[in-house]
Phi, psi and omega in degrees: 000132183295136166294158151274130173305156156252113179288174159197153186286073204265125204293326204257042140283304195298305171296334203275312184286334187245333200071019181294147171236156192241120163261097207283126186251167192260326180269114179300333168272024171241001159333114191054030162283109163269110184276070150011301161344278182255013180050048182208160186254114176260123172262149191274172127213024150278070189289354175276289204291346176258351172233041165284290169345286200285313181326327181302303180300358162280317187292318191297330178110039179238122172359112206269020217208072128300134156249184192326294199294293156331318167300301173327308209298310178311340201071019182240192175254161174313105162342297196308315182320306192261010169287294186297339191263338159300302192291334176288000184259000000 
């Protein structure tokens, strides 16, 4: 059985092919939000605060198979979240 490729999205395929333009935001929750309008991709870029975050869970000793409500309870963002929101930026 054949492995799966793994694709991956690159901003200037995304610009050469699309004209997409890239904005960088403040709010994670327009992270990889595209505005049709204007034709642009919005990026988080505060990677020091996603991985201050994730560092807690190393000082606290605590598992990173966490669920939401508990990570709030700790004073952090969800592991999965900020695992995923690193590797996509």
């Amino acid at each position: 059985m054949m492995a799966a490729k793994h694709r991956t999205i690159r901003a200037g395929k995304l610009q050469k092919r699309l004209g997409a333009h890239f904005r960088l935001t403040n709010d994670l929750a327009q992270h990889l939000l595209f505005d049709e309008k204007r034709n642009c991709l919005y990026i988080f870029h505060h990677v020091a605060v996603l991985k201050a975050h994730l560092g807690r869970y190393k000082e606290l000793e605590t598992p990173l198979a966490i669920g939401f409500k508990e990570s709030l309870g700790r004073g952090t963002m969800p592991p999965q979240l900020l695992v995923e929101t690193l590797y996509s930026i």
